[in-house]
Amino acid sequence: MMQPQGRPRPKIDDVAREAGVSRGTVSRVLNGGHWVSPPALAAVNAAIKKTGYRVNPHARNLATNKANSVAFLLTETHDRLFADPNFAVLMRGAADALAEHDIPLVLIMAGTDDEQRRATDFLTAGHVDGVLLVSSHGSRKGVIADIIAAGVPAIACGVPLGFEKKMGYVAADDYQGALELLEFLDNGGRKRIATITGPQDTSGGIRRLEAYRAHQGEAFDEALVAPGDYSRESGARAMRELLARVPDVDAVFAANDLMALGALEVLHDAGRRVPEDVAVAGFDDISAASAATPALTTVRQPFDRISEEMVRLLLDVIAGKNHAAITIPTELVVRESA
């Protein structure tokens, strides 16, 4: 409700007078409605609407010593933010979950040393109430250590390597998801299954490679392993290496869908039919996976639920509860590429 120009901004006293309650009752309603009777709560809400009263967020934040915002901390470079659709899905899911609590989400990039320094200064200065840490790398431990040392509530997406006991997290079951996919390829008669790994300073990259090693067992062959960094370009580069090194490869498990899509392009250019000659599978189930030619077999990560659980756990930590860790099952999605 807009106030006519020239009229003073409504105050708590105006709301209390309109509702016929004390100023303290209005204050309790504005701070969550605790110890307020249903009739009084209804009267205050009606008075707020009628008077057009709006909370002054700066005054409320000073009074409660809260910033009333949460950071989405992405420890990746700016180009990866736009190249990898998973980050946008996670950010949107987190923003939607926080919106239910009327809490805004602030994006902070920390892909370089300078960005990490600025991010650490910002986060530890009390500008946010908590942090959702996304894409944590074991090689970038400084910012995580500083967040923990400063006592800033934080929850990671994936296992925060080196800080598993000090920071809560929500992770997909990378190991079991990859193992299920590899067993599917094995049951389909594939004999020379290669893998394109994710970064080995991330929990997802490590666990998916561990699943590959376990599946191969004594037949594990280092020649069938090519490194990637989750980018499409690295998937294409790794696929070219595998074809040169192991020309009889008949299946490829890429640790994410972007790398699998890069592998598909290289196989097409090399005249290899997919899946007749080489089966290809990824991990994540991004939107481009189903639109690929052929459509990509993959492992679906439930990103919507992951972001919701991250927000729930973070709000618990902000409220004073101990941090917790959750591992969420994945789902095998079989399409035409394997």
Coordinates of C-alpha atoms in Angstrom, one line a residue:
M1 CA 0.0 0.0 0.0
M2 CA 1.6 3.3 -1.1
Q3 CA 1.5 6.2 1.2
P4 CA 0.3 9.5 -0.3
Q5 CA 3.2 12.0 -0.8
G6 CA 3.7 14.2 2.2
R7 CA 2.3 11.8 4.8
P8 CA 4.8 10.5 7.4
R9 CA 5.9 6.9 7.1
P10 CA 3.7 4.7 9.4
K11 CA 5.5 3.5 12.6
I12 CA 5.0 0.6 15.0
D13 CA 3.0 2.9 17.3
D14 CA 0.5 3.5 14.4
V15 CA 0.1 -0.2 13.9
A16 CA -0.4 -0.8 17.6
R17 CA -3.0 1.9 17.8
E18 CA -4.9 0.5 14.7
A19 CA -4.8 -3.1 16.0
G20 CA -5.6 -2.1 19.6
V21 CA -2.6 -3.9 21.0
S22 CA 0.6 -2.9 22.7
R23 CA 3.8 -1.8 20.9
G24 CA 5.5 -4.9 22.3
T25 CA 2.9 -7.2 20.7
V26 CA 3.5 -5.6 17.3
S27 CA 7.2 -6.1 17.8
R28 CA 6.8 -9.7 18.6
V29 CA 4.7 -10.2 15.4
L30 CA 7.4 -8.6 13.3
N31 CA 10.0 -10.9 14.8
G32 CA 8.2 -14.1 14.1
G33 CA 4.9 -14.1 16.0
H34 CA 6.2 -15.9 19.1
W35 CA 4.0 -15.6 22.2
V36 CA 1.2 -13.8 20.3
S37 CA -2.4 -15.1 20.5
P38 CA -4.1 -15.8 17.2
P39 CA -6.6 -12.9 17.5
A40 CA -3.8 -10.5 18.3
L41 CA -1.8 -11.8 15.4
A42 CA -4.7 -11.4 13.0
A43 CA -5.3 -7.9 14.3
V44 CA -1.7 -6.8 13.9
N45 CA -1.4 -8.2 10.4
A46 CA -4.6 -6.4 9.4
A47 CA -3.3 -3.2 10.8
I48 CA 0.0 -3.6 9.0
K49 CA -1.9 -3.9 5.7
K50 CA -4.2 -1.0 6.4
T51 CA -1.6 1.4 7.6
G52 CA 0.9 0.4 4.9
Y53 CA 3.6 -0.2 7.5
R54 CA 6.9 -1.7 6.2
V55 CA 9.8 -3.0 8.3
N56 CA 12.9 -0.9 8.1
P57 CA 15.4 -3.7 7.2
H58 CA 18.5 -1.6 8.3
A59 CA 17.0 -1.0 11.7
R60 CA 15.9 -4.6 12.2
N61 CA 19.3 -5.9 11.2
L62 CA 21.0 -3.6 13.7
A63 CA 18.6 -4.7 16.4
T64 CA 19.0 -8.4 15.7
N65 CA 22.7 -8.3 14.7
K66 CA 21.8 -10.1 11.5
A67 CA 22.5 -9.3 7.9
N68 CA 19.3 -11.1 6.7
S69 CA 21.1 -12.4 3.6
V70 CA 22.9 -15.6 2.6
A71 CA 25.9 -15.9 0.2
F72 CA 26.2 -18.3 -2.7
L73 CA 29.9 -18.8 -2.8
L74 CA 31.2 -20.2 -6.1
T75 CA 34.9 -21.1 -6.1
E76 CA 35.1 -21.2 -9.9
T77 CA 36.1 -18.7 -12.6
H78 CA 33.5 -16.5 -14.2
D79 CA 33.4 -18.4 -17.4
R80 CA 32.6 -21.6 -15.6
L81 CA 29.5 -20.0 -14.0
F82 CA 28.0 -19.6 -17.5
A83 CA 29.4 -22.7 -19.1
D84 CA 28.2 -25.2 -16.5
P85 CA 24.4 -25.1 -16.2
N86 CA 24.5 -27.0 -12.8
F87 CA 25.5 -23.8 -11.0
A88 CA 22.5 -21.9 -12.3
V89 CA 20.2 -24.7 -11.3
L90 CA 21.7 -24.9 -7.8
M91 CA 21.6 -21.1 -7.4
R92 CA 18.0 -20.9 -8.5
G93 CA 16.9 -23.7 -6.2
A94 CA 18.7 -22.0 -3.3
A95 CA 17.2 -18.6 -4.0
D96 CA 13.7 -20.2 -4.2
A97 CA 14.2 -22.0 -0.9
L98 CA 15.4 -18.9 0.8
A99 CA 12.6 -16.8 -0.6
E100 CA 10.2 -18.8 1.5
H101 CA 11.9 -17.2 4.5
D102 CA 12.2 -13.8 2.9
I103 CA 16.0 -14.0 2.7
P104 CA 17.9 -12.8 -0.3
L105 CA 20.8 -14.7 -1.9
V106 CA 24.0 -12.9 -2.8
L107 CA 26.3 -14.4 -5.4
I108 CA 30.0 -14.2 -4.6
M109 CA 32.7 -15.5 -7.1
A110 CA 36.0 -16.8 -5.7
G111 CA 37.8 -18.4 -8.6
T112 CA 41.1 -16.5 -8.3
D113 CA 43.4 -15.7 -5.4
D114 CA 42.3 -12.1 -5.3
E115 CA 38.6 -13.0 -5.5
Q116 CA 39.1 -15.4 -2.6
R117 CA 40.7 -12.7 -0.5
R118 CA 37.9 -10.3 -1.2
A119 CA 35.3 -13.0 -0.6
T120 CA 36.9 -13.9 2.7
D121 CA 37.0 -10.3 3.9
F122 CA 33.3 -9.8 2.9
L123 CA 32.0 -13.0 4.4
T124 CA 33.9 -12.7 7.7
A125 CA 32.9 -9.0 8.2
G126 CA 29.3 -10.0 9.0
H127 CA 27.7 -9.0 5.7
V128 CA 25.8 -12.3 5.5
D129 CA 24.3 -14.7 8.0
G130 CA 25.6 -17.8 6.3
V131 CA 27.3 -19.3 3.3
L132 CA 26.3 -21.9 0.7
L133 CA 29.6 -23.1 -0.6
V134 CA 29.5 -24.6 -4.1
S135 CA 32.2 -26.4 -6.1
S136 CA 34.7 -26.5 -3.3
H137 CA 38.2 -27.6 -4.5
G138 CA 40.8 -29.2 -2.2
S139 CA 43.4 -26.9 -3.8
R140 CA 41.5 -23.8 -2.6
K141 CA 41.2 -24.6 1.2
G142 CA 42.1 -21.1 2.4
V143 CA 38.7 -19.6 2.0
I144 CA 37.0 -22.6 3.7
A145 CA 39.4 -22.5 6.6
D146 CA 38.8 -18.7 7.1
I147 CA 35.0 -19.2 7.0
I148 CA 35.3 -21.9 9.7
A149 CA 37.8 -19.9 11.8
A150 CA 35.5 -16.9 11.8
G151 CA 32.5 -19.0 12.9
V152 CA 30.4 -18.1 9.8
P153 CA 27.6 -20.7 9.4
A154 CA 28.2 -22.6 6.1
I155 CA 27.0 -25.7 4.3
A156 CA 28.8 -27.1 1.3
C157 CA 27.5 -28.7 -1.9
G158 CA 29.5 -31.9 -2.0
V159 CA 32.1 -33.0 0.6
P160 CA 34.4 -30.1 1.6
L161 CA 37.7 -32.0 1.3
G162 CA 39.8 -31.7 4.4
F163 CA 36.9 -30.2 6.4
E164 CA 34.4 -33.1 6.5
K165 CA 34.1 -32.9 10.3
K166 CA 34.0 -29.1 10.5
M167 CA 31.4 -28.1 7.9
G168 CA 28.1 -29.6 7.0
Y169 CA 27.3 -30.6 3.5
V170 CA 24.8 -32.1 1.1
A171 CA 26.2 -34.5 -1.6
A172 CA 24.9 -36.7 -4.3
D173 CA 26.0 -40.4 -3.9
D174 CA 28.7 -40.0 -6.5
Y175 CA 30.3 -43.4 -5.9
Q176 CA 27.1 -45.5 -6.0
G177 CA 25.7 -43.5 -9.0
A178 CA 28.9 -44.0 -11.0
L179 CA 29.1 -47.7 -10.0
E180 CA 25.5 -48.3 -11.2
L181 CA 26.2 -46.7 -14.5
L182 CA 29.4 -48.8 -15.0
E183 CA 27.6 -52.0 -14.2
F184 CA 25.0 -51.1 -16.8
L185 CA 27.7 -50.6 -19.4
D186 CA 29.3 -53.9 -18.3
N187 CA 25.9 -55.8 -18.5
G188 CA 25.5 -54.3 -22.1
G189 CA 28.5 -56.3 -23.2
R190 CA 31.1 -53.5 -23.2
K191 CA 34.6 -54.9 -22.7
R192 CA 36.9 -51.9 -22.9
I193 CA 35.3 -49.2 -20.8
A194 CA 37.3 -46.0 -20.5
T195 CA 36.7 -43.0 -18.2
I196 CA 37.2 -39.3 -18.5
T197 CA 37.8 -38.1 -14.9
G198 CA 36.6 -35.0 -13.2
P199 CA 39.1 -32.7 -11.2
Q200 CA 40.9 -34.8 -8.6
D201 CA 40.7 -32.0 -6.0
T202 CA 36.8 -32.2 -5.9
S203 CA 34.8 -34.8 -4.0
G204 CA 32.8 -35.7 -7.1
G205 CA 35.8 -36.2 -9.3
I206 CA 37.5 -38.4 -6.7
R207 CA 34.5 -40.6 -5.8
R208 CA 33.5 -41.2 -9.4
L209 CA 37.1 -42.3 -10.3
E210 CA 37.1 -44.5 -7.2
A211 CA 33.9 -46.2 -8.4
Y212 CA 35.6 -46.8 -11.8
R213 CA 38.6 -48.3 -10.1
A214 CA 36.5 -50.6 -8.0
H215 CA 34.4 -51.7 -11.0
Q216 CA 37.5 -52.5 -13.0
G217 CA 39.2 -54.4 -10.2
E218 CA 42.2 -56.3 -11.3
A219 CA 41.5 -55.4 -14.9
F220 CA 42.1 -51.7 -14.2
D221 CA 44.2 -50.2 -16.9
E222 CA 45.7 -46.7 -16.6
A223 CA 45.6 -46.4 -20.4
L224 CA 41.8 -46.3 -20.2
V225 CA 41.9 -43.2 -17.9
A226 CA 42.1 -39.7 -19.3
P227 CA 41.9 -36.5 -17.1
G228 CA 39.3 -33.8 -17.5
D229 CA 38.3 -30.7 -15.7
Y230 CA 34.4 -30.9 -16.2
S231 CA 34.6 -28.6 -19.2
R232 CA 33.3 -29.7 -22.7
E233 CA 36.7 -28.9 -24.2
S234 CA 38.5 -31.2 -21.7
G235 CA 36.1 -34.0 -22.6
A236 CA 36.9 -33.6 -26.3
R237 CA 40.6 -33.5 -25.6
A238 CA 40.5 -36.6 -23.4
M239 CA 38.5 -38.5 -26.0
R240 CA 41.1 -37.8 -28.6
E241 CA 43.8 -39.1 -26.3
L242 CA 41.8 -42.3 -25.6
L243 CA 41.2 -43.0 -29.3
A244 CA 44.9 -42.6 -30.0
R245 CA 46.0 -44.7 -27.0
V246 CA 43.2 -47.3 -26.9
P247 CA 41.6 -47.6 -30.4
D248 CA 39.5 -50.6 -29.4
V249 CA 37.7 -48.7 -26.7
D250 CA 34.0 -49.6 -26.8
A251 CA 32.6 -47.5 -24.0
V252 CA 33.4 -44.2 -22.2
F253 CA 32.1 -43.0 -18.9
A254 CA 32.7 -39.2 -18.5
A255 CA 32.5 -37.8 -15.0
N256 CA 30.0 -35.2 -16.1
D257 CA 27.7 -34.5 -19.0
L258 CA 29.6 -31.6 -20.5
M259 CA 32.7 -33.8 -21.0
A260 CA 30.5 -36.6 -22.4
L261 CA 29.1 -34.1 -24.9
G262 CA 32.7 -33.2 -25.9
A263 CA 33.5 -36.9 -26.3
L264 CA 30.4 -37.4 -28.5
E265 CA 31.7 -34.7 -30.9
V266 CA 35.1 -36.3 -31.2
L267 CA 33.7 -39.7 -31.8
H268 CA 31.4 -38.4 -34.5
D269 CA 34.3 -36.6 -36.3
A270 CA 36.3 -39.8 -36.1
G271 CA 33.6 -41.8 -37.8
R272 CA 32.8 -43.9 -34.6
R273 CA 29.1 -44.7 -34.3
V274 CA 27.4 -44.2 -30.9
P275 CA 26.4 -46.5 -29.4
E276 CA 27.1 -49.2 -32.0
D277 CA 30.9 -48.8 -31.9
V278 CA 31.4 -46.8 -28.7
A279 CA 28.8 -46.3 -25.9
V280 CA 29.0 -42.9 -24.1
A281 CA 27.6 -42.0 -20.7
G282 CA 27.9 -39.0 -18.5
F283 CA 26.9 -37.7 -15.0
D284 CA 24.5 -34.9 -13.9
D285 CA 21.6 -35.1 -16.4
I286 CA 21.8 -31.4 -17.6
S287 CA 19.2 -30.3 -20.1
A288 CA 21.5 -30.7 -23.0
A289 CA 21.9 -34.4 -22.2
S290 CA 18.4 -35.3 -23.5
A291 CA 18.8 -32.9 -26.5
A292 CA 22.1 -34.5 -27.7
T293 CA 22.4 -36.7 -30.8
P294 CA 22.2 -39.4 -29.7
A295 CA 20.5 -38.6 -26.4
L296 CA 22.9 -39.1 -23.5
T297 CA 22.7 -41.9 -21.0
T298 CA 23.7 -40.4 -17.6
V299 CA 23.3 -40.3 -13.9
R300 CA 20.8 -37.8 -12.6
Q301 CA 21.7 -35.6 -9.6
P302 CA 18.6 -34.2 -7.9
F303 CA 19.9 -30.7 -7.8
D304 CA 16.5 -29.2 -6.7
R305 CA 16.5 -31.3 -3.6
I306 CA 20.2 -30.7 -3.0
S307 CA 19.7 -27.0 -3.0
E308 CA 16.7 -27.3 -0.7
E309 CA 18.5 -29.4 1.8
M310 CA 21.5 -27.1 1.7
V311 CA 19.3 -24.2 2.7
R312 CA 17.5 -26.2 5.4
L313 CA 20.8 -27.3 7.0
L314 CA 22.2 -23.8 6.7
L315 CA 19.2 -22.2 8.4
D316 CA 19.6 -24.8 11.2
V317 CA 23.2 -23.9 11.7
I318 CA 22.3 -20.2 11.7
A319 CA 19.8 -20.9 14.4
G320 CA 22.4 -22.5 16.5
K321 CA 22.1 -26.2 15.7
N322 CA 25.1 -28.5 15.0
H323 CA 26.0 -28.9 11.3
A324 CA 24.9 -32.1 9.6
A325 CA 25.8 -34.0 6.4
I326 CA 23.4 -35.6 3.9
T327 CA 24.1 -37.9 1.0
I328 CA 21.3 -38.1 -1.6
P329 CA 20.8 -41.1 -4.0
T330 CA 21.2 -40.5 -7.7
E331 CA 19.2 -42.1 -10.6
L332 CA 20.4 -43.9 -13.7
V333 CA 18.8 -42.4 -16.8
V334 CA 19.2 -44.7 -19.9
R335 CA 19.0 -43.1 -23.3
E336 CA 20.3 -43.8 -26.8
S337 CA 24.0 -43.2 -26.3
A338 CA 24.5 -46.4 -24.3

